[in-house]
Amino acid sequence: MITIVTLHFLAAAIAPALVRRLERRTFLVLALVPLGSFLWLLGQAEAAFDGDVRTERVQWIPTIDVQIDLALTPLNAVMALVVTGVGALVLFYCRWYFREGDREMWRFSAVLTGFAGSMLGLVVSDNLYVLFVFWELTTVLSFLLIGHNPERKANRRAAMNALIVTTFGGLVMLLGLFVLGHEAGTARISEILASPPQGTATTIAVLLILVGAISKSALVPFHFWLPGAMAAPTPVSAYLHAAAMVKAGVFLVALLAPAFSDIPGWRPLLLGTGILTMVIGGLRALRQHDIKLLLAYGTVSQLGFLIAVVGAGTQAAMFAGLALVLGHALFKSTLFLVVGVIDRSTGTRDLRELTGLHRKLPVVFVATLLAAASMAGLPPLLGFTAKEAALAAFLDLDADAGLGVWGTVALVGLVLGSTLTVAYTARFVWGAFGVRSVTPPTVTPQRLGFVVAPALLAGLSLVGGFAGDFLTPRLMAYAGDAPAGAHEPLLTLWHGFTPALGLSVLAVTAGLLLWVARRAVASAQRRFVESMHVPDAELVYHGIIRGVDRTSIEVTGRTQRGSLPVYVGITLLVLVTIPGIALVRTWDGVRLRGPDNLLQVAIVVVVVLAAILTVRSRRRLRAVLLLGVTGYGTALLFVAHGAPDLALTQVLVETFSVVTFVLVMRRLPPFFSDRPFTSARRIRVAVGCLVGLAVGGYALMAANARTARPVGLDFAEPAYDYGGGNNIVNVTLVDIRVWDTFGEIAVLVVAATGVASLIFLLTDRATSHREARRDRASSDAGWLRGAGLIADRRRSVVFEIVARIVFPVLMIFSIYLTFAGHNLPGGGFAGGLIAGLALMVRYLAGGRAELDSAAPVDAGVVLGSGLVIAALSGVVPALLGYNAFQSGIFDVPTGLFGYEVHLVTSLFFDLGVYLVVVGLSLDVLRSLGGGIDKQGEETGDVETSTGEVSIA
């Protein structure tokens, strides 16, 4: 199972490339993946129906005992067959639905295939957290599918509504999953269902999970998001909103029903919301003129029907519910696909503009009649046998579940909803294919392949009606685990003259009468809504969203006043106050240790003096240089404590920071403001002193809080044996704590992008290096060609000569540090900083043009390449069956005097770090250096030269 799920995601990954080569034929290739999965599942499903449940387990996060557990139970098998079978036909249908040259086809094909894989993973999950991961994947991918055309406001709004509602339900559900897993002592669903936990916590957990289910399946009060999602392309509606995504909630209820249907609140919640949704959806469907929107509200109604039946929790209801799920997937996907054919053929979906299509689209008309008859519950379709089973189950609710009068109320609601179903089904068929006195639309002939999918699905609805003997034992394989009820459920076209048959006849007759009197019914419905002032759910939702937005704006306006000192001061005061109280209470246990030697004392004295002089300095540049002294003094302390790696990194970072500060200072006045020493400044001094004392106290407390042996003492042996290096610091960064380092370089990439965005908000940061590349191609070779653009009085010949000598030395040294860091002080971070300083030297010697000439590449490309290389160094071992980021150690013979190269694969991670740091340096230099220079040149503040100077 893990293989077929993975194949869907691999197919999604290559879909954009296929679209470039095959255009619409790509969908035929992609359809082979769910089709192959469907054929494989057929054999596995038969084994599941016979009691041979297939399970798979893959280690995911071994350190916290999280596995990917998959299972193919009878319920999982039916859902998986629906997901893959309908998915294959919908992808096949897309071949003719999309027009040649559609610009968004590459994305749509990938996302729809990925969604099919996510839905398949969801319905075969046997782990609470794996199920949630796939659940949220369907949420995100459905957002992308509904928003297929982002230029249309309707698509954007519908996608956002669906995302917010289903994400809200998903988060509530996640809380329930955590509690349920904790109470059960396991995350494996099959084990939880075999031995369900009891108690108040379990009841609350299950009810929270049901909130996620009803939000996903668009039940009241979350029903409004699904009709809005009809802005998506028709294949999306046919798959997500008929056979896949909205079925996720039904699947979850069906999954939990055998074990938890008797807990307090289960039946009232599901029967109440389900039947209410069924009635409201049916009433809204009768008022629609867009046949797709009519089906959308019909889908809302049918989902309420499904949840109510499955949620009843009796053996007969569970049996009927699974039969309804199968029938609904077939007839509703057929009808949505038919709408797509009509839309493409006529250019409209308004039933007031359609007439006589039964003659021009005969195959589509026949498919519609079959699917509509199944939806209305007419024989001999699968929908009829499934609905008969549902009515029979509800007739026995009192006997099977002890609901008493509420069972009768639920039965009445079910019959009322079925009546409305017949009425809106007749409205759909007559509206799409009836004859009326309007100008017939122009019908464009469609290829045969376009109608194959709806015709096949409709045919299966017909076959399903006669396949009761085949389906009954297979559906009972799921429902049979529940206690037996008053009757044994059975799918058949003829039960005899039973109360269920009488209720079916009543629903069909009343529904047809409602359709015949449709104008009077619509008028009465409109008057009722207007007199009752019933609020529209979507308007209520948008009112809530607007209220939240307004509240956030008001709160932001009152608390964020635009003063950076106030923001920083509040943050620092919180840092001092809350942990400071705990520090004062526990200070008695702190032990102080004096200096080890006089060198440490001297360094501390210099650092303290530099810090005091920094805050006393009126010149900005002097303050920056003194601040640098404190950093270099810290590096000396590292040296005094025998930490050369830390010292090297501190020196490089401090140097880079000082130069960056100086670059910014060029655009600021040379002196700080000469304001009087007001109370505000006294408060700032006091806050600064308090923060210094507090942070020092926290450091002392942390150093005294250790009770166990430092874990770092045990790093030396594994660093060499498993990390392949003698430099424990570097091996820790690129192997032992590699996930931390990967997270940090990811943050670096984000920070670099943010810096560039702030400086070049309206420009392209890649422009300058592209210009430099063109200039280099058209100019003669030479050293520091960019310096020719600087005014002569701003140039330093001595510095240019020094730069010529230093730059290659620094670049070679940076590479050496990167490669030697595994055994000696250095590494990718230090090497990247050296390379960044080398680029700084080129920039300071020759200006922004020289920087772009030295590095004619987009900083974003360098940053991204580094992050990708670092990620691949973790992905490749995982694909080979090892742990992510696991190091491989190789001694490669060179053939020179028996010398071998000791190669550790974590070097590639270090190379990724190197590129990230170089890319960050480029971004900083181009934004704070070259960007400020360019601005100054444009305003005339920076003097330039038009002459060409080349130092050979």
PDB file of N, CA, C and O in Angstrom, residues 704-750:
ATOM      1  N   ASN A 704      24.671  26.610  37.064  1.00  0.00           N
ATOM      2  CA  ASN A 704      24.577  25.924  38.355  1.00  0.00           C
ATOM      3  C   ASN A 704      23.459  24.895  38.406  1.00  0.00           C
ATOM      4  O   ASN A 704      23.346  24.145  39.371  1.00  0.00           O
ATOM      5  N   ALA A 705      22.612  24.887  37.390  1.00  0.00           N
ATOM      6  CA  ALA A 705      21.435  24.010  37.426  1.00  0.00           C
ATOM      7  C   ALA A 705      21.745  22.600  36.954  1.00  0.00           C
ATOM      8  O   ALA A 705      20.894  21.722  37.056  1.00  0.00           O
ATOM      9  N   ARG A 706      22.939  22.382  36.427  1.00  0.00           N
ATOM     10  CA  ARG A 706      23.256  21.054  35.913  1.00  0.00           C
ATOM     11  C   ARG A 706      23.340  20.035  37.046  1.00  0.00           C
ATOM     12  O   ARG A 706      24.012  20.248  38.045  1.00  0.00           O
ATOM     13  N   THR A 707      22.620  18.937  36.864  1.00  0.00           N
ATOM     14  CA  THR A 707      22.648  17.852  37.847  1.00  0.00           C
ATOM     15  C   THR A 707      23.183  16.560  37.262  1.00  0.00           C
ATOM     16  O   THR A 707      23.577  15.654  38.017  1.00  0.00           O
ATOM     17  N   ALA A 708      23.198  16.476  35.959  1.00  0.00           N
ATOM     18  CA  ALA A 708      23.650  15.249  35.298  1.00  0.00           C
ATOM     19  C   ALA A 708      24.996  15.495  34.624  1.00  0.00           C
ATOM     20  O   ALA A 708      25.447  16.623  34.462  1.00  0.00           O
ATOM     21  N   ARG A 709      25.610  14.433  34.240  1.00  0.00           N
ATOM     22  CA  ARG A 709      26.890  14.506  33.538  1.00  0.00           C
ATOM     23  C   ARG A 709      26.667  15.129  32.158  1.00  0.00           C
ATOM     24  O   ARG A 709      25.743  14.748  31.436  1.00  0.00           O
ATOM     25  N   PRO A 710      27.492  16.114  31.739  1.00  0.00           N
ATOM     26  CA  PRO A 710      27.283  16.761  30.438  1.00  0.00           C
ATOM     27  C   PRO A 710      27.292  15.741  29.306  1.00  0.00           C
ATOM     28  O   PRO A 710      28.178  14.876  29.232  1.00  0.00           O
ATOM     29  N   VAL A 711      26.286  15.849  28.420  1.00  0.00           N
ATOM     30  CA  VAL A 711      26.172  14.889  27.332  1.00  0.00           C
ATOM     31  C   VAL A 711      27.323  15.021  26.355  1.00  0.00           C
ATOM     32  O   VAL A 711      27.711  14.060  25.677  1.00  0.00           O
ATOM     33  N   GLY A 712      27.919  16.227  26.285  1.00  0.00           N
ATOM     34  CA  GLY A 712      29.001  16.440  25.344  1.00  0.00           C
ATOM     35  C   GLY A 712      30.236  15.616  25.638  1.00  0.00           C
ATOM     36  O   GLY A 712      31.059  15.365  24.745  1.00  0.00           O
ATOM     37  N   LEU A 713      30.385  15.170  26.890  1.00  0.00           N
ATOM     38  CA  LEU A 713      31.546  14.359  27.240  1.00  0.00           C
ATOM     39  C   LEU A 713      31.541  13.013  26.520  1.00  0.00           C
ATOM     40  O   LEU A 713      32.595  12.379  26.381  1.00  0.00           O
ATOM     41  N   ASP A 714      30.361  12.586  26.095  1.00  0.00           N
ATOM     42  CA  ASP A 714      30.254  11.297  25.408  1.00  0.00           C
ATOM     43  C   ASP A 714      30.282  11.433  23.890  1.00  0.00           C
ATOM     44  O   ASP A 714      30.032  10.470  23.175  1.00  0.00           O
ATOM     45  N   PHE A 715      30.571  12.644  23.382  1.00  0.00           N
ATOM     46  CA  PHE A 715      30.534  12.862  21.935  1.00  0.00           C
ATOM     47  C   PHE A 715      31.817  12.429  21.236  1.00  0.00           C
ATOM     48  O   PHE A 715      31.810  12.164  20.032  1.00  0.00           O
ATOM     49  N   ALA A 716      32.928  12.376  21.963  1.00  0.00           N
ATOM     50  CA  ALA A 716      34.214  12.163  21.308  1.00  0.00           C
ATOM     51  C   ALA A 716      34.268  10.839  20.556  1.00  0.00           C
ATOM     52  O   ALA A 716      34.661  10.786  19.375  1.00  0.00           O
ATOM     53  N   GLU A 717      33.868   9.766  21.211  1.00  0.00           N
ATOM     54  CA  GLU A 717      33.961   8.450  20.568  1.00  0.00           C
ATOM     55  C   GLU A 717      33.003   8.302  19.390  1.00  0.00           C
ATOM     56  O   GLU A 717      33.427   7.923  18.299  1.00  0.00           O
ATOM     57  N   PRO A 718      31.687   8.616  19.547  1.00  0.00           N
ATOM     58  CA  PRO A 718      30.807   8.498  18.379  1.00  0.00           C
ATOM     59  C   PRO A 718      31.139   9.495  17.272  1.00  0.00           C
ATOM     60  O   PRO A 718      30.874   9.229  16.096  1.00  0.00           O
ATOM     61  N   ALA A 719      31.721  10.648  17.634  1.00  0.00           N
ATOM     62  CA  ALA A 719      32.104  11.618  16.611  1.00  0.00           C
ATOM     63  C   ALA A 719      33.107  11.020  15.645  1.00  0.00           C
ATOM     64  O   ALA A 719      33.061  11.270  14.429  1.00  0.00           O
ATOM     65  N   TYR A 720      34.020  10.195  16.169  1.00  0.00           N
ATOM     66  CA  TYR A 720      35.014   9.580  15.299  1.00  0.00           C
ATOM     67  C   TYR A 720      34.494   8.293  14.662  1.00  0.00           C
ATOM     68  O   TYR A 720      34.669   8.053  13.469  1.00  0.00           O
ATOM     69  N   ASP A 721      33.837   7.450  15.485  1.00  0.00           N
ATOM     70  CA  ASP A 721      33.403   6.145  14.980  1.00  0.00           C
ATOM     71  C   ASP A 721      32.262   6.258  13.975  1.00  0.00           C
ATOM     72  O   ASP A 721      32.233   5.547  12.968  1.00  0.00           O
ATOM     73  N   TYR A 722      31.302   7.150  14.261  1.00  0.00           N
ATOM     74  CA  TYR A 722      30.111   7.248  13.402  1.00  0.00           C
ATOM     75  C   TYR A 722      30.115   8.502  12.539  1.00  0.00           C
ATOM     76  O   TYR A 722      29.515   8.513  11.461  1.00  0.00           O
ATOM     77  N   GLY A 723      30.777   9.561  13.050  1.00  0.00           N
ATOM     78  CA  GLY A 723      30.841  10.798  12.268  1.00  0.00           C
ATOM     79  C   GLY A 723      32.070  10.906  11.404  1.00  0.00           C
ATOM     80  O   GLY A 723      32.129  11.741  10.501  1.00  0.00           O
ATOM     81  N   GLY A 724      33.081  10.059  11.665  1.00  0.00           N
ATOM     82  CA  GLY A 724      34.266  10.026  10.832  1.00  0.00           C
ATOM     83  C   GLY A 724      35.167  11.230  10.953  1.00  0.00           C
ATOM     84  O   GLY A 724      35.931  11.533  10.041  1.00  0.00           O
ATOM     85  N   GLY A 725      35.113  11.959  12.087  1.00  0.00           N
ATOM     86  CA  GLY A 725      35.944  13.144  12.215  1.00  0.00           C
ATOM     87  C   GLY A 725      36.490  13.316  13.619  1.00  0.00           C
ATOM     88  O   GLY A 725      35.962  12.786  14.600  1.00  0.00           O
ATOM     89  N   ASN A 726      37.606  14.076  13.729  1.00  0.00           N
ATOM     90  CA  ASN A 726      38.231  14.350  15.014  1.00  0.00           C
ATOM     91  C   ASN A 726      37.770  15.665  15.623  1.00  0.00           C
ATOM     92  O   ASN A 726      37.974  15.903  16.810  1.00  0.00           O
ATOM     93  N   ASN A 727      37.169  16.547  14.794  1.00  0.00           N
ATOM     94  CA  ASN A 727      36.682  17.828  15.303  1.00  0.00           C
ATOM     95  C   ASN A 727      35.259  17.633  15.833  1.00  0.00           C
ATOM     96  O   ASN A 727      34.287  17.578  15.074  1.00  0.00           O
ATOM     97  N   ILE A 728      35.149  17.494  17.147  1.00  0.00           N
ATOM     98  CA  ILE A 728      33.864  17.164  17.749  1.00  0.00           C
ATOM     99  C   ILE A 728      32.832  18.261  17.469  1.00  0.00           C
ATOM    100  O   ILE A 728      31.654  17.974  17.240  1.00  0.00           O
ATOM    101  N   VAL A 729      33.261  19.514  17.458  1.00  0.00           N
ATOM    102  CA  VAL A 729      32.330  20.625  17.233  1.00  0.00           C
ATOM    103  C   VAL A 729      31.709  20.515  15.847  1.00  0.00           C
ATOM    104  O   VAL A 729      30.485  20.599  15.673  1.00  0.00           O
ATOM    105  N   ASN A 730      32.549  20.309  14.846  1.00  0.00           N
ATOM    106  CA  ASN A 730      32.032  20.231  13.481  1.00  0.00           C
ATOM    107  C   ASN A 730      31.166  18.995  13.275  1.00  0.00           C
ATOM    108  O   ASN A 730      30.103  19.069  12.651  1.00  0.00           O
ATOM    109  N   VAL A 731      31.599  17.850  13.813  1.00  0.00           N
ATOM    110  CA  VAL A 731      30.807  16.628  13.658  1.00  0.00           C
ATOM    111  C   VAL A 731      29.458  16.785  14.358  1.00  0.00           C
ATOM    112  O   VAL A 731      28.429  16.305  13.862  1.00  0.00           O
ATOM    113  N   THR A 732      29.444  17.480  15.492  1.00  0.00           N
ATOM    114  CA  THR A 732      28.169  17.727  16.175  1.00  0.00           C
ATOM    115  C   THR A 732      27.229  18.535  15.293  1.00  0.00           C
ATOM    116  O   THR A 732      26.032  18.251  15.201  1.00  0.00           O
ATOM    117  N   LEU A 733      27.780  19.540  14.611  1.00  0.00           N
ATOM    118  CA  LEU A 733      26.947  20.420  13.789  1.00  0.00           C
ATOM    119  C   LEU A 733      26.419  19.721  12.542  1.00  0.00           C
ATOM    120  O   LEU A 733      25.273  19.952  12.135  1.00  0.00           O
ATOM    121  N   VAL A 734      27.237  18.881  11.911  1.00  0.00           N
ATOM    122  CA  VAL A 734      26.843  18.310  10.618  1.00  0.00           C
ATOM    123  C   VAL A 734      26.387  16.861  10.717  1.00  0.00           C
ATOM    124  O   VAL A 734      26.001  16.275   9.704  1.00  0.00           O
ATOM    125  N   ASP A 735      26.412  16.294  11.918  1.00  0.00           N
ATOM    126  CA  ASP A 735      26.015  14.892  12.044  1.00  0.00           C
ATOM    127  C   ASP A 735      25.149  14.667  13.286  1.00  0.00           C
ATOM    128  O   ASP A 735      23.955  14.381  13.178  1.00  0.00           O
ATOM    129  N   ILE A 736      25.725  14.841  14.466  1.00  0.00           N
ATOM    130  CA  ILE A 736      24.992  14.509  15.691  1.00  0.00           C
ATOM    131  C   ILE A 736      23.765  15.405  15.868  1.00  0.00           C
ATOM    132  O   ILE A 736      22.681  14.940  16.196  1.00  0.00           O
ATOM    133  N   ARG A 737      23.923  16.714  15.660  1.00  0.00           N
ATOM    134  CA  ARG A 737      22.815  17.667  15.791  1.00  0.00           C
ATOM    135  C   ARG A 737      22.498  18.294  14.447  1.00  0.00           C
ATOM    136  O   ARG A 737      22.201  19.491  14.350  1.00  0.00           O
ATOM    137  N   VAL A 738      22.505  17.473  13.408  1.00  0.00           N
ATOM    138  CA  VAL A 738      22.374  18.006  12.058  1.00  0.00           C
ATOM    139  C   VAL A 738      21.004  18.636  11.823  1.00  0.00           C
ATOM    140  O   VAL A 738      20.873  19.605  11.062  1.00  0.00           O
ATOM    141  N   TRP A 739      19.954  18.098  12.473  1.00  0.00           N
ATOM    142  CA  TRP A 739      18.622  18.677  12.262  1.00  0.00           C
ATOM    143  C   TRP A 739      18.574  20.115  12.770  1.00  0.00           C
ATOM    144  O   TRP A 739      17.915  20.979  12.149  1.00  0.00           O
ATOM    145  N   ASP A 740      19.262  20.386  13.872  1.00  0.00           N
ATOM    146  CA  ASP A 740      19.314  21.760  14.373  1.00  0.00           C
ATOM    147  C   ASP A 740      20.002  22.673  13.363  1.00  0.00           C
ATOM    148  O   ASP A 740      19.530  23.784  13.077  1.00  0.00           O
ATOM    149  N   THR A 741      21.126  22.196  12.843  1.00  0.00           N
ATOM    150  CA  THR A 741      21.868  23.007  11.882  1.00  0.00           C
ATOM    151  C   THR A 741      21.048  23.247  10.621  1.00  0.00           C
ATOM    152  O   THR A 741      21.051  24.351  10.060  1.00  0.00           O
ATOM    153  N   PHE A 742      20.343  22.205  10.164  1.00  0.00           N
ATOM    154  CA  PHE A 742      19.521  22.372   8.958  1.00  0.00           C
ATOM    155  C   PHE A 742      18.431  23.418   9.201  1.00  0.00           C
ATOM    156  O   PHE A 742      18.147  24.258   8.335  1.00  0.00           O
ATOM    157  N   GLY A 743      17.823  23.382  10.371  1.00  0.00           N
ATOM    158  CA  GLY A 743      16.824  24.398  10.691  1.00  0.00           C
ATOM    159  C   GLY A 743      17.421  25.791  10.713  1.00  0.00           C
ATOM    160  O   GLY A 743      16.794  26.759  10.258  1.00  0.00           O
ATOM    161  N   GLU A 744      18.640  25.903  11.216  1.00  0.00           N
ATOM    162  CA  GLU A 744      19.284  27.211  11.304  1.00  0.00           C
ATOM    163  C   GLU A 744      19.621  27.771   9.923  1.00  0.00           C
ATOM    164  O   GLU A 744      19.447  28.969   9.668  1.00  0.00           O
ATOM    165  N   ILE A 745      20.109  26.936   9.022  1.00  0.00           N
ATOM    166  CA  ILE A 745      20.432  27.472   7.688  1.00  0.00           C
ATOM    167  C   ILE A 745      19.145  27.803   6.930  1.00  0.00           C
ATOM    168  O   ILE A 745      19.128  28.715   6.088  1.00  0.00           O
ATOM    169  N   ALA A 746      18.063  27.068   7.233  1.00  0.00           N
ATOM    170  CA  ALA A 746      16.784  27.438   6.621  1.00  0.00           C
ATOM    171  C   ALA A 746      16.358  28.826   7.092  1.00  0.00           C
ATOM    172  O   ALA A 746      15.858  29.646   6.310  1.00  0.00           O
ATOM    173  N   VAL A 747      16.581  29.113   8.382  1.00  0.00           N
ATOM    174  CA  VAL A 747      16.279  30.436   8.909  1.00  0.00           C
ATOM    175  C   VAL A 747      17.181  31.483   8.255  1.00  0.00           C
ATOM    176  O   VAL A 747      16.750  32.606   7.953  1.00  0.00           O
ATOM    177  N   LEU A 748      18.429  31.138   8.035  1.00  0.00           N
ATOM    178  CA  LEU A 748      19.340  32.060   7.350  1.00  0.00           C
ATOM    179  C   LEU A 748      18.829  32.420   5.964  1.00  0.00           C
ATOM    180  O   LEU A 748      18.893  33.580   5.545  1.00  0.00           O
ATOM    181  N   VAL A 749      18.334  31.427   5.247  1.00  0.00           N
ATOM    182  CA  VAL A 749      17.801  31.689   3.911  1.00  0.00           C
ATOM    183  C   VAL A 749      16.621  32.651   3.987  1.00  0.00           C
ATOM    184  O   VAL A 749      16.511  33.608   3.214  1.00  0.00           O
ATOM    185  N   VAL A 750      15.734  32.417   4.946  1.00  0.00           N
ATOM    186  CA  VAL A 750      14.580  33.304   5.111  1.00  0.00           C
ATOM    187  C   VAL A 750      15.043  34.711   5.493  1.00  0.00           C
ATOM    188  O   VAL A 750      14.531  35.712   4.974  1.00  0.00           O
TER     189      VAL A 750
END
